Protein backbone atom coordinates (compact mmCIF):
# COMPACT_ATOMS: atom_id res chain seq x y z
CA UNK A 1 26.57 -31.10 -3.67
CA UNK A 2 23.44 -28.95 -3.49
CA UNK A 3 21.26 -28.52 -0.41
CA UNK A 4 18.43 -26.18 0.49
CA UNK A 5 19.42 -22.93 2.15
CA UNK A 6 17.82 -19.51 2.33
CA UNK A 7 18.57 -16.48 0.18
CA UNK A 8 20.18 -14.84 3.23
CA UNK A 9 22.36 -17.88 3.92
CA UNK A 10 23.42 -18.00 0.28
CA UNK A 11 24.67 -14.41 0.49
CA UNK A 12 26.52 -15.17 3.72
CA UNK A 13 28.13 -18.24 2.14
CA UNK A 14 29.25 -16.28 -0.91
CA UNK A 15 30.89 -13.67 1.31
CA UNK A 16 32.61 -16.33 3.44
CA UNK A 17 33.96 -18.22 0.44
CA UNK A 18 35.29 -15.10 -1.25
CA UNK A 19 36.85 -13.80 1.97
CA UNK A 20 38.59 -17.16 2.42
CA UNK A 21 39.81 -17.09 -1.19
CA UNK A 22 40.98 -13.47 -1.33
CA UNK A 23 42.43 -11.53 1.60
CA UNK A 24 41.59 -8.22 -0.10
CA UNK A 25 37.84 -8.82 0.37
CA UNK A 26 36.44 -6.92 3.36
CA UNK A 27 32.89 -6.42 4.63
CA UNK A 28 31.70 -3.12 6.06
CA UNK A 29 28.44 -1.56 7.15
CA UNK A 30 26.22 -0.53 10.03
CA UNK A 31 26.10 -3.19 12.78
CA UNK A 32 28.11 -5.70 10.73
CA UNK A 33 30.49 -5.99 13.68
CA UNK A 34 28.13 -4.46 16.24
CA UNK A 35 27.36 -6.48 19.36
CA UNK A 36 30.62 -8.41 19.38
CA UNK A 37 31.82 -8.56 22.97
CA UNK A 38 28.69 -6.94 24.39
CA UNK A 39 27.14 -8.57 27.48
CA UNK A 40 25.20 -11.66 26.44
CA UNK A 41 26.47 -11.53 22.86
CA UNK A 42 28.90 -14.15 21.56
CA UNK A 43 28.92 -12.87 17.97
CA UNK A 44 28.40 -9.70 15.99
CA UNK A 45 24.85 -8.87 14.93
CA UNK A 46 25.74 -9.23 11.27
CA UNK A 47 23.95 -6.16 9.96
CA UNK A 48 20.34 -5.09 10.30
CA UNK A 49 19.00 -8.52 9.24
CA UNK A 50 21.92 -10.68 10.34
CA UNK A 51 23.01 -11.53 6.80
CA UNK A 52 26.73 -11.27 7.65
CA UNK A 53 26.43 -13.01 11.03
CA UNK A 54 29.33 -15.36 11.78
CA UNK A 55 31.86 -13.61 9.56
CA UNK A 56 33.24 -11.38 12.33
CA UNK A 57 35.03 -14.23 14.13
CA UNK A 58 35.96 -16.15 10.98
CA UNK A 59 37.79 -13.17 9.48
CA UNK A 60 39.24 -11.00 12.27
CA UNK A 61 39.81 -7.39 11.30
CA UNK A 62 37.98 -7.74 7.97
CA UNK A 63 34.38 -7.19 9.11
CA UNK A 64 34.09 -3.51 9.93
CA UNK A 65 31.44 -1.52 11.75
CA UNK A 66 30.69 1.91 10.34
CA UNK A 67 29.05 5.04 11.72
CA UNK A 68 25.49 5.94 10.75
CA UNK A 69 26.89 7.93 7.84
CA UNK A 70 26.16 6.21 4.56
CA UNK A 71 27.93 8.86 2.53
CA UNK A 72 31.01 8.51 4.70
CA UNK A 73 31.46 4.75 4.58
CA UNK A 74 30.44 4.35 0.95
CA UNK A 75 33.10 6.95 0.18
CA UNK A 76 35.57 4.94 2.26
CA UNK A 77 34.63 1.77 0.38
CA UNK A 78 35.15 3.46 -2.99
CA UNK A 79 38.53 4.76 -1.83
CA UNK A 80 39.56 1.33 -0.53
CA UNK A 81 38.60 -0.23 -3.87
CA UNK A 82 40.65 2.34 -5.75
CA UNK A 83 43.63 1.39 -3.55
CA UNK A 84 43.52 -2.35 -4.16
CA UNK A 85 40.92 -3.72 -1.74
CA UNK A 86 37.66 -5.44 -2.68
CA UNK A 87 35.15 -4.02 -0.21
CA UNK A 88 31.57 -5.23 0.10
CA UNK A 89 29.61 -2.42 1.72
CA UNK A 90 26.15 -3.07 3.15
CA UNK A 91 23.62 -0.26 2.97
CA UNK A 92 20.55 -1.03 5.06
CA UNK A 93 18.02 0.19 2.50
CA UNK A 94 18.32 1.34 -1.10
CA UNK A 95 16.38 4.42 0.00
CA UNK A 96 19.54 5.68 1.76
CA UNK A 97 21.51 5.71 -1.50
CA UNK A 98 20.51 9.34 -1.99
CA UNK A 99 23.20 10.57 0.39
CA UNK A 100 25.82 8.53 -1.51
CA UNK A 101 25.14 9.69 -5.07
CA UNK A 102 28.35 11.68 -5.48
CA UNK A 103 30.50 8.79 -4.23
CA UNK A 104 28.73 6.31 -6.52
CA UNK A 105 27.76 8.34 -9.60
CA UNK A 106 30.64 10.82 -9.84
CA UNK A 107 33.48 8.76 -8.37
CA UNK A 108 33.12 4.96 -8.50
CA UNK A 109 31.26 4.85 -11.82
CA UNK A 110 33.63 7.28 -13.52
CA UNK A 111 37.16 6.20 -12.52
CA UNK A 112 37.69 3.67 -15.33
CA UNK A 113 36.53 6.19 -17.95
CA UNK A 114 38.41 9.17 -16.52
CA UNK A 115 41.75 7.36 -16.29
CA UNK A 116 41.83 5.68 -19.67
CA UNK A 117 40.87 2.26 -18.37
CA UNK A 118 43.87 2.12 -16.04
CA UNK A 119 41.88 2.57 -12.82
CA UNK A 120 39.50 -0.05 -11.47
CA UNK A 121 37.02 0.22 -8.62
CA UNK A 122 36.04 -3.29 -7.47
CA UNK A 123 33.46 -2.24 -4.87
CA UNK A 124 30.17 -4.03 -4.22
CA UNK A 125 27.35 -2.11 -2.58
CA UNK A 126 24.64 -4.38 -1.17
CA UNK A 127 21.22 -2.96 -0.33
CA UNK A 128 17.69 -4.09 0.44
CA UNK A 129 14.98 -2.86 -1.88
CA UNK A 130 11.29 -3.26 -2.60
CA UNK A 131 7.94 -3.09 -0.84
CA UNK A 132 5.91 -5.60 1.13
CA UNK A 133 7.08 -5.22 4.74
CA UNK A 134 4.87 -2.25 5.68
CA UNK A 135 8.03 -0.15 5.82
CA UNK A 136 6.32 2.87 4.23
CA UNK A 137 7.48 5.34 1.62
CA UNK A 138 11.06 5.95 2.81
CA UNK A 139 12.06 2.29 3.16
CA UNK A 140 10.27 0.56 0.27
CA UNK A 141 11.61 1.98 -2.98
CA UNK A 142 13.03 0.08 -5.95
CA UNK A 143 15.29 2.66 -7.71
CA UNK A 144 16.71 -0.05 -9.98
CA UNK A 145 16.42 2.09 -13.09
CA UNK A 146 18.23 4.98 -11.40
CA UNK A 147 21.44 2.95 -11.10
CA UNK A 148 20.95 1.18 -14.42
CA UNK A 149 20.96 4.60 -16.08
CA UNK A 150 24.53 5.36 -14.94
CA UNK A 151 27.35 4.18 -17.27
CA UNK A 152 30.07 2.37 -15.35
CA UNK A 153 27.78 0.68 -12.83
CA UNK A 154 26.66 -2.93 -12.94
CA UNK A 155 23.28 -3.66 -11.38
CA UNK A 156 22.42 -7.12 -10.05
CA UNK A 157 18.98 -8.28 -8.83
CA UNK A 158 19.01 -11.99 -7.90
CA UNK A 159 15.67 -13.73 -7.49
CA UNK A 160 16.74 -17.07 -5.99
CA UNK A 161 19.25 -18.34 -3.40
CA UNK A 162 21.21 -20.03 -6.22
CA UNK A 163 21.51 -16.76 -8.12
CA UNK A 164 22.20 -14.75 -4.96
CA UNK A 165 25.32 -16.80 -4.24
CA UNK A 166 26.62 -17.07 -7.79
CA UNK A 167 25.95 -13.46 -8.71
CA UNK A 168 27.50 -12.12 -5.49
CA UNK A 169 30.66 -14.13 -6.10
CA UNK A 170 30.79 -12.72 -9.62
CA UNK A 171 30.19 -9.21 -8.24
CA UNK A 172 33.08 -9.46 -5.77
CA UNK A 173 35.45 -10.67 -8.49
CA UNK A 174 34.39 -7.97 -10.96
CA UNK A 175 36.68 -4.98 -11.39
CA UNK A 176 33.84 -2.47 -11.78
CA UNK A 177 31.46 -1.10 -9.13
CA UNK A 178 28.42 -3.31 -8.62
CA UNK A 179 25.08 -2.39 -7.07
CA UNK A 180 23.81 -5.67 -5.60
CA UNK A 181 20.10 -5.44 -4.79
CA UNK A 182 18.36 -7.88 -2.46
CA UNK A 183 14.58 -7.82 -2.24
CA UNK A 184 13.67 -7.81 1.42
CA UNK A 185 10.90 -10.40 0.96
CA UNK A 186 13.33 -12.93 -0.51
CA UNK A 187 15.69 -13.35 2.46
CA UNK A 188 13.82 -16.35 3.90
CA UNK A 189 13.07 -18.03 0.56
CA UNK A 190 14.78 -21.41 0.24
CA UNK A 191 16.34 -23.03 -2.79
CA UNK A 192 18.94 -25.56 -3.90
CA UNK A 193 22.45 -24.10 -3.70
CA UNK A 194 25.74 -25.99 -4.29
CA UNK A 195 28.21 -26.02 -1.41
CA UNK A 196 31.11 -25.28 -3.73
CA UNK A 197 31.96 -21.82 -5.04
CA UNK A 198 30.57 -20.80 -8.43
CA UNK A 199 30.08 -17.56 -10.35
CA UNK A 200 27.18 -16.61 -12.62
CA UNK A 201 28.24 -14.30 -15.48
CA UNK A 202 26.59 -10.91 -15.77
CA UNK A 203 24.28 -10.18 -18.68
CA UNK A 204 22.92 -13.72 -19.01
CA UNK A 205 19.19 -13.88 -18.29
CA UNK A 206 17.63 -17.08 -17.02
CA UNK A 207 14.60 -18.47 -18.85
CA UNK A 208 12.67 -19.86 -15.90
CA UNK A 209 9.84 -21.33 -17.97
CA UNK A 210 9.36 -21.99 -21.69
CA UNK A 211 6.32 -21.24 -23.80
CA UNK A 212 5.35 -20.00 -27.25
CA UNK A 213 2.20 -18.01 -26.46
CA UNK A 214 3.68 -14.95 -24.74
CA UNK A 215 6.81 -13.58 -23.06
CA UNK A 216 7.00 -12.26 -19.51
CA UNK A 217 10.17 -10.29 -18.69
CA UNK A 218 10.95 -9.37 -15.10
CA UNK A 219 13.53 -9.50 -12.28
CA UNK A 220 13.88 -9.87 -8.52
CA UNK A 221 10.87 -10.86 -6.46
CA UNK A 222 8.54 -10.34 -9.41
CA UNK A 223 10.03 -13.48 -11.00
CA UNK A 224 8.13 -15.60 -8.47
CA UNK A 225 4.85 -13.81 -9.11
CA UNK A 226 5.41 -14.21 -12.84
CA UNK A 227 5.93 -17.94 -12.32
CA UNK A 228 2.68 -18.11 -10.35
CA UNK A 229 0.90 -16.30 -13.17
CA UNK A 230 2.44 -18.67 -15.72
CA UNK A 231 1.21 -21.70 -13.77
CA UNK A 232 -2.28 -20.22 -13.65
CA UNK A 233 -2.27 -19.51 -17.40
CA UNK A 234 -1.03 -23.03 -18.14
CA UNK A 235 -4.25 -24.43 -16.66
CA UNK A 236 -6.04 -22.69 -19.54
CA UNK A 237 -3.57 -24.01 -22.10
CA UNK A 238 -1.51 -20.82 -22.38
CA UNK A 239 2.25 -21.42 -22.19
CA UNK A 240 4.57 -18.48 -21.63
CA UNK A 241 8.27 -17.72 -21.46
CA UNK A 242 9.30 -16.27 -18.09
CA UNK A 243 12.61 -14.42 -18.37
CA UNK A 244 14.51 -13.54 -15.20
CA UNK A 245 16.88 -10.73 -16.16
CA UNK A 246 19.25 -11.36 -13.22
CA UNK A 247 21.11 -8.15 -14.11
CA UNK A 248 19.64 -4.93 -15.48
CA UNK A 249 23.09 -3.65 -16.38
CA UNK A 250 24.40 -5.34 -18.43
CA UNK A 251 21.08 -6.33 -19.99
CA UNK A 252 20.64 -9.57 -21.92
CA UNK A 253 18.96 -8.02 -24.95
CA UNK A 254 19.43 -11.11 -27.11
CA UNK A 255 17.34 -13.39 -24.90
CA UNK A 256 14.54 -10.81 -24.63
CA UNK A 257 14.42 -10.15 -28.36
CA UNK A 258 14.58 -13.82 -29.35
CA UNK A 259 11.63 -14.62 -27.12
CA UNK A 260 9.65 -11.56 -28.22
CA UNK A 261 10.17 -12.43 -31.89
CA UNK A 262 9.06 -16.02 -31.28
CA UNK A 263 5.94 -15.35 -29.18
CA UNK A 264 4.90 -11.97 -30.57
CA UNK A 265 3.36 -10.97 -27.24
CA UNK A 266 5.34 -9.30 -24.45
CA UNK A 267 4.48 -8.40 -20.86
CA UNK A 268 7.10 -6.58 -18.78
CA UNK A 269 6.72 -6.74 -14.99
CA UNK A 270 8.45 -4.29 -12.67
CA UNK A 271 7.65 -3.54 -9.03
CA UNK A 272 9.03 -0.03 -9.56
CA UNK A 273 7.12 3.10 -10.53
CA UNK A 274 6.45 3.16 -14.27
CA UNK A 275 8.06 6.39 -15.45
CA UNK A 276 11.60 5.90 -16.83
CA UNK A 277 11.64 2.37 -15.39
CA UNK A 278 13.22 -0.94 -16.36
CA UNK A 279 9.79 -1.84 -17.73
CA UNK A 280 9.63 1.12 -20.10
CA UNK A 281 13.25 0.59 -21.16
CA UNK A 282 12.58 -3.02 -22.14
CA UNK A 283 9.34 -2.05 -23.86
CA UNK A 284 11.29 0.48 -25.93
CA UNK A 285 13.92 -2.14 -26.78
CA UNK A 286 11.30 -4.59 -28.03
CA UNK A 287 9.34 -1.92 -29.89
CA UNK A 288 12.47 -0.70 -31.64
CA UNK A 289 14.05 -4.03 -32.55
CA UNK A 290 11.24 -6.59 -32.68
CA UNK A 291 8.27 -4.45 -33.73
CA UNK A 292 7.40 -6.40 -36.87
CA UNK A 293 7.10 -9.61 -34.88
CA UNK A 294 4.61 -8.19 -32.37
CA UNK A 295 1.03 -9.44 -32.56
CA UNK A 296 -0.25 -7.08 -29.85
CA UNK A 297 0.84 -3.94 -27.97
CA UNK A 298 3.42 -4.49 -25.23
CA UNK A 299 1.83 -4.62 -21.78
CA UNK A 300 3.46 -3.23 -18.62
CA UNK A 301 2.62 -4.36 -15.10
CA UNK A 302 4.13 -1.97 -12.56
CA UNK A 303 3.43 -0.20 -9.31
CA UNK A 304 1.45 3.04 -9.69
CA UNK A 305 3.38 6.29 -9.95
CA UNK A 306 3.17 7.03 -6.22
CA UNK A 307 5.34 6.36 -3.17
CA UNK A 308 4.77 3.01 -1.47
CA UNK A 309 1.93 3.31 1.09
CA UNK A 310 2.17 2.14 4.70
CA UNK A 311 -1.40 0.85 5.11
CA UNK A 312 -1.44 -2.89 4.48
CA UNK A 313 -4.50 -2.90 2.24
CA UNK A 314 -3.02 -0.12 0.10
CA UNK A 315 0.45 -1.67 -0.11
CA UNK A 316 -1.05 -4.97 -1.24
CA UNK A 317 -2.82 -3.11 -4.05
CA UNK A 318 0.35 -1.15 -4.84
CA UNK A 319 2.53 -4.21 -5.53
CA UNK A 320 1.95 -6.01 -8.86
CA UNK A 321 0.17 -9.33 -8.33
CA UNK A 322 0.20 -12.68 -10.11
CA UNK A 323 -3.41 -12.06 -11.15
CA UNK A 324 -2.48 -8.70 -12.70
CA UNK A 325 0.35 -10.37 -14.63
CA UNK A 326 -1.96 -13.11 -15.89
CA UNK A 327 -4.56 -10.55 -16.95
CA UNK A 328 -1.90 -8.61 -18.87
CA UNK A 329 -0.95 -11.76 -20.78
CA UNK A 330 -4.61 -12.41 -21.59
CA UNK A 331 -4.95 -8.83 -22.81
CA UNK A 332 -2.21 -9.41 -25.39
CA UNK A 333 -4.28 -12.31 -26.71
CA UNK A 334 -7.63 -10.55 -26.89
């Protein structure tokens, strides 16, 4: 039975169901177990935003607090995964991944390749990403393409509570390292989510809306802005496909190319900076494999090539808008 819960609650439920199913699943991160037993506290804080709240008492000894040393505990998570555990490590912000690159890029992502497929590293690294909370340049990055570039990593970017639960369950069960990215403006968004456990396969994009006039390809929070743009365009009789990638690695090339070939007009939306981004990668894919079907140049809607600003008026201009997406679609038709 489905009921409405938030994106944050869906993640919590996925963790609880997988921890109940498999004793090898553990949760670790800063303040995940913090606060438990402190005066006036009857539960752990559940991480910086309380996403794991309630798990500490349900699963004694399996929700672990870590020091403020991202490199240290991500290394510990990778080691635990290599030794048979299935750790889910919470990193407060994707911006802190920089101090973990060796553990992720040179260790976790490489083990299967270096040991002839005999070694697996079933670690999930959860992190907040994206702008919109006035968190300034060091706490607002995307970095999706950085992890997508690394062979051996799977990169997941759910846009809805339903996908957050199903994709996290799939991530925990996967035998490869998974970077699970949660846009910070989606945590309070509600959606219909089944109570029972379910897994959403990687590499299967979700066509959120059908149309033959143009294709919008995006992921994460930008899916909702793309849907707003599509609704606005529909008032003028323009019907578009809206493709939610769900995962950037693996990438559902077939769905993108089928839609591009059918509509002949493609807009790629990415909150990230444009250079070497998911947007440019998809544009290259379409240009290489569906060029003859195109009726107009591919349009990209991205953030500018600058760090995210702190000032509210500047950050609002920095983030791609529904109006900008709609204008890009209209440009392909001019």
